[in-house]
């Protein structure tokens, strides 16, 4: 299947099996009406960012899709807001176990900030926009389930920061990653300086940010900026395949392990070990732990419920 065929098939597939995601956890009627309206808008396939849930053999996977060819998936204020709504929705959807962030525009992941929109904003509005993007990408990084950026084409500026906010990054050979902000008289303002340096080390991060140099998928893999380069025509399929082993594990344990790692990084080793112990203790009384032990003894595959 070539890239064009893969994109067409993905557009057909997304939108199937969305009913489970429309559920809203609230007993308040006004909140329910508001939340349901917000959720429904996220399934609008004509929008610039929308959510789809997979079914069948891909059950448990949800996608956040960027689709705005005219701006190369630039991060407008509308898209930034919808991203936070999507993360909130997926956090409240117990059937979702992995999230893939993808582009449905051939040849680009995300070109970064919508500079044409920014030019029309006051300095205060520009600052507020970047602050909101930073906050929303932080929310993405704390999503309760693993997140994967499926990158096929340029990921620049805010687009690179979007990928950095994910747990994993899978890229095609034609992917390039860059942080051009210093060439524009600014700095990465939505997590780039912090997440990049933690991922590849401060020296390499400074070189990429200070120069604005773009790196190929091969170099990005070599320096640890991405997790895998895939030669397949459909990088989204490669991202789903990458998560197949995650989907076999206990979802609650995965969420707790993610918290243990991410929130432990900002602690001393002693405090981190204590934090790990607290989260481990939470697993002891879960149904999934009992099922895992039972399945091991019975020599069968466990059926986890996320409880």
CSV table of C-alpha atoms in Angstrom, one decimal:
chain,number,residue,atom,x,y,z
A,1,UNK,CA,0.0,0.0,0.0
A,2,UNK,CA,1.5,3.4,-1.0
A,3,UNK,CA,1.3,6.5,1.1
A,4,UNK,CA,-1.7,8.0,-0.7
A,5,UNK,CA,-3.7,4.8,-0.4
A,6,UNK,CA,-2.8,4.6,3.3
A,7,UNK,CA,-4.1,8.1,3.9
A,8,UNK,CA,-7.3,7.3,2.1
A,9,UNK,CA,-7.9,4.2,4.1
A,10,UNK,CA,-7.1,6.0,7.4
A,11,UNK,CA,-9.7,8.7,6.6
A,12,UNK,CA,-12.3,6.0,5.9
A,13,UNK,CA,-11.5,4.1,9.1
A,14,UNK,CA,-11.4,7.0,11.5
A,15,UNK,CA,-14.9,7.8,12.6
A,16,UNK,CA,-15.8,4.2,13.1
A,17,UNK,CA,-16.4,3.0,16.6
A,18,UNK,CA,-16.7,6.5,18.2
A,19,UNK,CA,-19.7,5.8,20.4
A,20,UNK,CA,-17.7,4.7,23.4
A,21,UNK,CA,-15.7,8.0,23.4
A,22,UNK,CA,-18.9,10.0,23.6
A,23,UNK,CA,-19.6,8.9,27.2
A,24,UNK,CA,-19.2,11.7,29.8
A,25,UNK,CA,-18.6,11.1,33.5
A,26,UNK,CA,-20.9,13.6,35.3
A,27,UNK,CA,-24.2,13.6,37.1
A,28,UNK,CA,-24.7,17.3,36.6
A,29,UNK,CA,-27.2,17.9,33.7
A,30,UNK,CA,-25.7,21.3,32.7
A,31,UNK,CA,-22.1,19.8,32.7
A,32,UNK,CA,-23.4,16.9,30.8
A,33,UNK,CA,-24.9,19.0,28.0
A,34,UNK,CA,-21.8,21.2,27.8
A,35,UNK,CA,-19.4,18.2,27.8
A,36,UNK,CA,-21.4,16.2,25.3
A,37,UNK,CA,-21.5,19.2,22.9
A,38,UNK,CA,-17.7,19.7,23.3
A,39,UNK,CA,-17.1,16.0,22.7
A,40,UNK,CA,-19.3,15.8,19.6
A,41,UNK,CA,-17.3,18.6,18.0
A,42,UNK,CA,-14.1,16.6,18.4
A,43,UNK,CA,-15.5,13.9,16.0
A,44,UNK,CA,-16.0,16.5,13.2
A,45,UNK,CA,-14.0,15.1,10.4
A,46,UNK,CA,-14.1,18.4,8.7
A,47,UNK,CA,-12.1,20.1,11.5
A,48,UNK,CA,-8.4,20.7,11.8
A,49,UNK,CA,-7.9,18.4,14.7
A,50,UNK,CA,-10.3,15.5,15.5
A,51,UNK,CA,-10.4,12.3,17.4
A,52,UNK,CA,-11.1,8.7,16.2
A,53,UNK,CA,-11.3,5.4,18.0
A,54,UNK,CA,-10.1,2.2,16.3
A,55,UNK,CA,-12.0,-1.1,16.5
A,56,UNK,CA,-11.5,-4.8,15.8
A,57,UNK,CA,-7.8,-5.8,16.0
A,58,UNK,CA,-6.9,-2.2,16.8
A,59,UNK,CA,-9.3,-1.9,19.7
A,60,UNK,CA,-8.0,0.2,22.5
A,61,UNK,CA,-6.2,2.6,20.2
A,62,UNK,CA,-7.4,6.2,19.7
A,63,UNK,CA,-6.0,8.7,17.2
A,64,UNK,CA,-5.7,12.5,17.4
A,65,UNK,CA,-5.5,13.6,13.8
A,66,UNK,CA,-4.2,16.8,12.3
A,67,UNK,CA,-5.8,17.7,9.0
A,68,UNK,CA,-5.2,21.2,7.6
A,69,UNK,CA,-3.3,21.1,4.3
A,70,UNK,CA,-3.5,24.8,3.7
A,71,UNK,CA,-1.4,25.6,6.7
A,72,UNK,CA,0.6,22.3,6.8
A,73,UNK,CA,-1.1,21.5,10.1
A,74,UNK,CA,0.0,24.7,11.8
A,75,UNK,CA,-0.9,25.1,15.4
A,76,UNK,CA,-3.5,27.8,15.4
A,77,UNK,CA,-5.3,28.9,18.5
A,78,UNK,CA,-8.3,26.8,17.5
A,79,UNK,CA,-6.1,23.7,17.1
A,80,UNK,CA,-4.3,24.3,20.4
A,81,UNK,CA,-7.7,24.5,22.2
A,82,UNK,CA,-9.0,21.4,20.6
A,83,UNK,CA,-5.9,19.5,21.5
A,84,UNK,CA,-6.6,20.0,25.2
A,85,UNK,CA,-10.2,19.0,24.7
A,86,UNK,CA,-9.1,15.8,23.0
A,87,UNK,CA,-6.7,14.9,25.8
A,88,UNK,CA,-9.4,15.5,28.4
A,89,UNK,CA,-11.8,13.3,26.5
A,90,UNK,CA,-9.3,10.5,26.1
A,91,UNK,CA,-8.3,10.6,29.8
A,92,UNK,CA,-12.0,10.1,30.6
A,93,UNK,CA,-12.4,7.2,28.2
A,94,UNK,CA,-11.5,3.9,30.1
A,95,UNK,CA,-11.5,1.8,26.9
A,96,UNK,CA,-8.6,3.8,25.4
A,97,UNK,CA,-5.2,2.3,26.1
A,98,UNK,CA,-2.9,4.0,23.6
A,99,UNK,CA,-3.1,7.3,21.7
A,100,UNK,CA,-1.5,7.9,18.3
A,101,UNK,CA,-1.0,11.5,17.1
A,102,UNK,CA,-0.9,11.6,13.3
A,103,UNK,CA,-1.2,13.8,10.3
A,104,UNK,CA,-3.7,13.2,7.6
A,105,UNK,CA,-1.9,15.6,5.3
A,106,UNK,CA,0.6,13.9,3.0
A,107,UNK,CA,4.2,14.8,3.5
A,108,UNK,CA,4.0,16.9,6.7
A,109,UNK,CA,3.5,16.2,10.4
A,110,UNK,CA,3.2,19.7,11.8
A,111,UNK,CA,4.8,22.9,10.5
A,112,UNK,CA,4.7,24.6,14.0
A,113,UNK,CA,3.1,27.9,14.8
A,114,UNK,CA,0.5,29.5,12.6
A,115,UNK,CA,2.6,32.5,11.9
A,116,UNK,CA,0.0,34.2,9.7
A,117,UNK,CA,-2.4,34.1,12.6
A,118,UNK,CA,0.3,35.2,15.0
A,119,UNK,CA,1.0,38.3,12.9
A,120,UNK,CA,-2.6,39.5,13.5
A,121,UNK,CA,-2.3,39.1,17.3
A,122,UNK,CA,-1.1,41.7,19.9
A,123,UNK,CA,2.0,40.8,21.8
A,124,UNK,CA,-0.1,40.0,24.8
A,125,UNK,CA,-2.3,37.6,22.7
A,126,UNK,CA,0.8,36.0,21.2
A,127,UNK,CA,2.2,35.4,24.7
A,128,UNK,CA,-1.1,34.0,25.9
A,129,UNK,CA,-1.2,31.6,22.9
A,130,UNK,CA,2.2,30.2,23.6
A,131,UNK,CA,1.4,29.9,27.3
A,132,UNK,CA,-1.7,27.9,26.4
A,133,UNK,CA,0.2,25.7,24.0
A,134,UNK,CA,2.8,25.0,26.7
A,135,UNK,CA,0.1,24.1,29.2
A,136,UNK,CA,-1.8,21.9,26.7
A,137,UNK,CA,1.3,20.0,25.6
A,138,UNK,CA,2.1,19.5,29.3
A,139,UNK,CA,-1.4,18.0,29.7
A,140,UNK,CA,-0.6,15.7,26.7
A,141,UNK,CA,2.6,14.6,28.3
A,142,UNK,CA,0.6,13.6,31.4
A,143,UNK,CA,-2.1,11.7,29.5
A,144,UNK,CA,-2.9,8.6,31.5
A,145,UNK,CA,-2.1,6.3,28.6
A,146,UNK,CA,1.0,6.0,26.4
A,147,UNK,CA,1.2,8.4,23.5
A,148,UNK,CA,2.9,7.9,20.2
A,149,UNK,CA,3.7,10.6,17.6
A,150,UNK,CA,3.6,9.1,14.1
A,151,UNK,CA,5.7,11.5,12.1
A,152,UNK,CA,5.8,11.5,8.3
A,153,UNK,CA,7.4,14.7,7.0
A,154,UNK,CA,8.6,17.9,8.7
A,155,UNK,CA,8.0,18.5,12.4
A,156,UNK,CA,9.2,22.0,13.1
A,157,UNK,CA,9.0,24.4,16.1
A,158,UNK,CA,5.8,23.7,17.9
A,159,UNK,CA,5.3,20.6,15.7
A,160,UNK,CA,8.5,19.2,17.1
A,161,UNK,CA,7.4,20.2,20.6
A,162,UNK,CA,4.1,18.4,20.0
A,163,UNK,CA,6.1,15.2,19.2
A,164,UNK,CA,8.4,15.7,22.3
A,165,UNK,CA,5.3,15.8,24.5
A,166,UNK,CA,4.5,12.2,23.5
A,167,UNK,CA,6.0,9.1,25.1
A,168,UNK,CA,7.3,7.7,21.8
A,169,UNK,CA,8.2,9.1,18.4
A,170,UNK,CA,8.0,6.9,15.2
A,171,UNK,CA,9.2,8.5,12.0
A,172,UNK,CA,9.3,7.8,8.3
A,173,UNK,CA,12.5,8.3,6.3
A,174,UNK,CA,11.3,11.6,4.9
A,175,UNK,CA,10.8,13.1,8.4
A,176,UNK,CA,12.9,16.1,9.4
A,177,UNK,CA,12.9,17.8,12.8
A,178,UNK,CA,13.9,21.3,13.6
A,179,UNK,CA,13.7,24.1,16.1
A,180,UNK,CA,13.9,27.4,14.1
A,181,UNK,CA,12.8,29.8,16.8
A,182,UNK,CA,16.1,31.5,17.4
A,183,UNK,CA,16.2,32.4,13.7
A,184,UNK,CA,13.0,34.3,14.3
A,185,UNK,CA,14.2,36.1,17.4
A,186,UNK,CA,12.4,33.9,19.9
A,187,UNK,CA,13.1,30.6,21.7
A,188,UNK,CA,11.1,27.4,21.9
A,189,UNK,CA,8.3,28.3,24.3
A,190,UNK,CA,6.2,25.2,24.6
A,191,UNK,CA,8.5,22.7,26.2
A,192,UNK,CA,11.3,22.5,23.6
A,193,UNK,CA,14.2,23.7,25.8
A,194,UNK,CA,13.2,21.4,28.6
A,195,UNK,CA,12.0,18.2,27.0
A,196,UNK,CA,14.7,18.2,24.2
A,197,UNK,CA,17.6,18.6,26.7
A,198,UNK,CA,16.2,15.9,28.9
A,199,UNK,CA,15.8,13.6,25.9
A,200,UNK,CA,19.1,14.1,24.1
A,201,UNK,CA,21.3,15.9,26.6
A,202,UNK,CA,21.9,19.6,27.1
A,203,UNK,CA,24.8,20.0,24.7
A,204,UNK,CA,23.1,18.4,21.7
A,205,UNK,CA,19.9,20.3,22.5
A,206,UNK,CA,21.8,23.6,22.6
A,207,UNK,CA,23.3,22.9,19.2
A,208,UNK,CA,20.0,22.2,17.6
A,209,UNK,CA,18.2,25.2,19.2
A,210,UNK,CA,21.1,27.7,18.8
A,211,UNK,CA,21.6,26.9,15.1
A,212,UNK,CA,18.0,25.9,14.1
A,213,UNK,CA,19.6,23.1,12.1
A,214,UNK,CA,17.2,20.4,10.9
A,215,UNK,CA,18.0,16.8,11.5
A,216,UNK,CA,17.0,13.8,9.3
A,217,UNK,CA,15.1,10.8,10.7
A,218,UNK,CA,18.4,8.8,10.6
A,219,UNK,CA,20.3,11.4,12.7
A,220,UNK,CA,17.3,11.9,15.0
A,221,UNK,CA,17.3,8.1,15.7
A,222,UNK,CA,21.1,8.1,16.3
A,223,UNK,CA,20.9,10.9,18.9
A,224,UNK,CA,17.8,9.5,20.7
A,225,UNK,CA,15.4,12.1,19.5
A,226,UNK,CA,13.1,9.5,18.0
A,227,UNK,CA,12.5,5.8,18.9
A,228,UNK,CA,12.3,4.2,15.5
A,229,UNK,CA,12.6,5.0,11.8
A,230,UNK,CA,10.3,2.9,9.7
A,231,UNK,CA,10.7,2.3,6.0
A,232,UNK,CA,7.0,1.3,5.5
A,233,UNK,CA,4.8,3.5,3.4
A,234,UNK,CA,2.3,3.9,6.3
A,235,UNK,CA,4.1,5.2,9.4
A,236,UNK,CA,0.8,5.2,11.4
A,237,UNK,CA,0.6,1.4,10.8
A,238,UNK,CA,4.1,1.2,12.1
A,239,UNK,CA,3.2,3.2,15.2
A,240,UNK,CA,0.3,0.9,15.9
A,241,UNK,CA,2.5,-2.1,15.5
A,242,UNK,CA,5.0,-0.5,17.9
A,243,UNK,CA,2.3,-0.4,20.6
A,244,UNK,CA,1.1,-4.0,20.1
A,245,UNK,CA,3.1,-5.3,23.1
A,246,UNK,CA,1.9,-2.4,25.3
A,247,UNK,CA,-1.7,-3.4,24.5
A,248,UNK,CA,-1.1,-6.9,25.9
A,249,UNK,CA,-0.1,-5.5,29.3
A,250,UNK,CA,-2.3,-4.4,32.2
A,251,UNK,CA,-3.5,-0.8,31.4
A,252,UNK,CA,-3.6,0.4,35.0
A,253,UNK,CA,-0.1,-0.9,35.6
A,254,UNK,CA,1.1,0.9,32.4
A,255,UNK,CA,-0.5,4.2,33.7
A,256,UNK,CA,1.2,3.8,37.1
A,257,UNK,CA,4.5,2.9,35.5
A,258,UNK,CA,4.3,6.0,33.3
A,259,UNK,CA,3.7,8.2,36.4
A,260,UNK,CA,6.5,6.5,38.3
A,261,UNK,CA,9.0,7.3,35.5
A,262,UNK,CA,7.8,10.7,34.5
A,263,UNK,CA,7.2,12.1,38.0
A,264,UNK,CA,10.3,10.4,39.4
A,265,UNK,CA,12.7,12.2,37.1
A,266,UNK,CA,12.3,15.4,39.1
A,267,UNK,CA,13.1,13.7,42.4
A,268,UNK,CA,16.2,12.5,44.1
A,269,UNK,CA,16.9,8.8,43.7
A,270,UNK,CA,15.7,8.3,47.3
A,271,UNK,CA,12.5,10.2,46.8
A,272,UNK,CA,12.0,8.5,43.4
A,273,UNK,CA,12.3,5.1,45.0
A,274,UNK,CA,9.8,6.0,47.7
A,275,UNK,CA,7.4,7.3,44.9
A,276,UNK,CA,7.9,4.0,43.0
A,277,UNK,CA,7.0,2.1,46.2
A,278,UNK,CA,3.8,4.1,46.7
A,279,UNK,CA,2.6,3.4,43.1
A,280,UNK,CA,3.6,-0.2,43.3
A,281,UNK,CA,1.4,-0.6,46.4
A,282,UNK,CA,-1.5,0.7,44.4
A,283,UNK,CA,-1.2,-2.3,42.1
A,284,UNK,CA,-1.4,-4.9,44.8
A,285,UNK,CA,-5.2,-4.7,45.3
A,286,UNK,CA,-6.2,-4.5,41.7
A,287,UNK,CA,-8.2,-7.1,39.8
A,288,UNK,CA,-5.6,-6.9,37.0
A,289,UNK,CA,-2.8,-8.1,39.4
A,290,UNK,CA,-4.9,-11.0,40.5
A,291,UNK,CA,-5.7,-11.9,36.8
A,292,UNK,CA,-2.1,-11.6,35.9
A,293,UNK,CA,-1.0,-14.1,38.6
A,294,UNK,CA,-3.9,-16.4,37.8
A,295,UNK,CA,-3.1,-16.4,34.1
A,296,UNK,CA,0.6,-17.0,34.7
A,297,UNK,CA,-0.2,-20.1,36.8
A,298,UNK,CA,-2.8,-21.3,34.3
A,299,UNK,CA,-0.4,-20.8,31.4
A,300,UNK,CA,-2.8,-18.6,29.4
A,301,UNK,CA,-2.9,-15.0,28.2
A,302,UNK,CA,-4.4,-12.6,30.8
A,303,UNK,CA,-7.6,-10.7,30.2
A,304,UNK,CA,-7.1,-7.3,31.8
A,305,UNK,CA,-9.9,-4.9,32.7
A,306,UNK,CA,-8.0,-1.9,33.8
A,307,UNK,CA,-9.2,-2.3,37.4
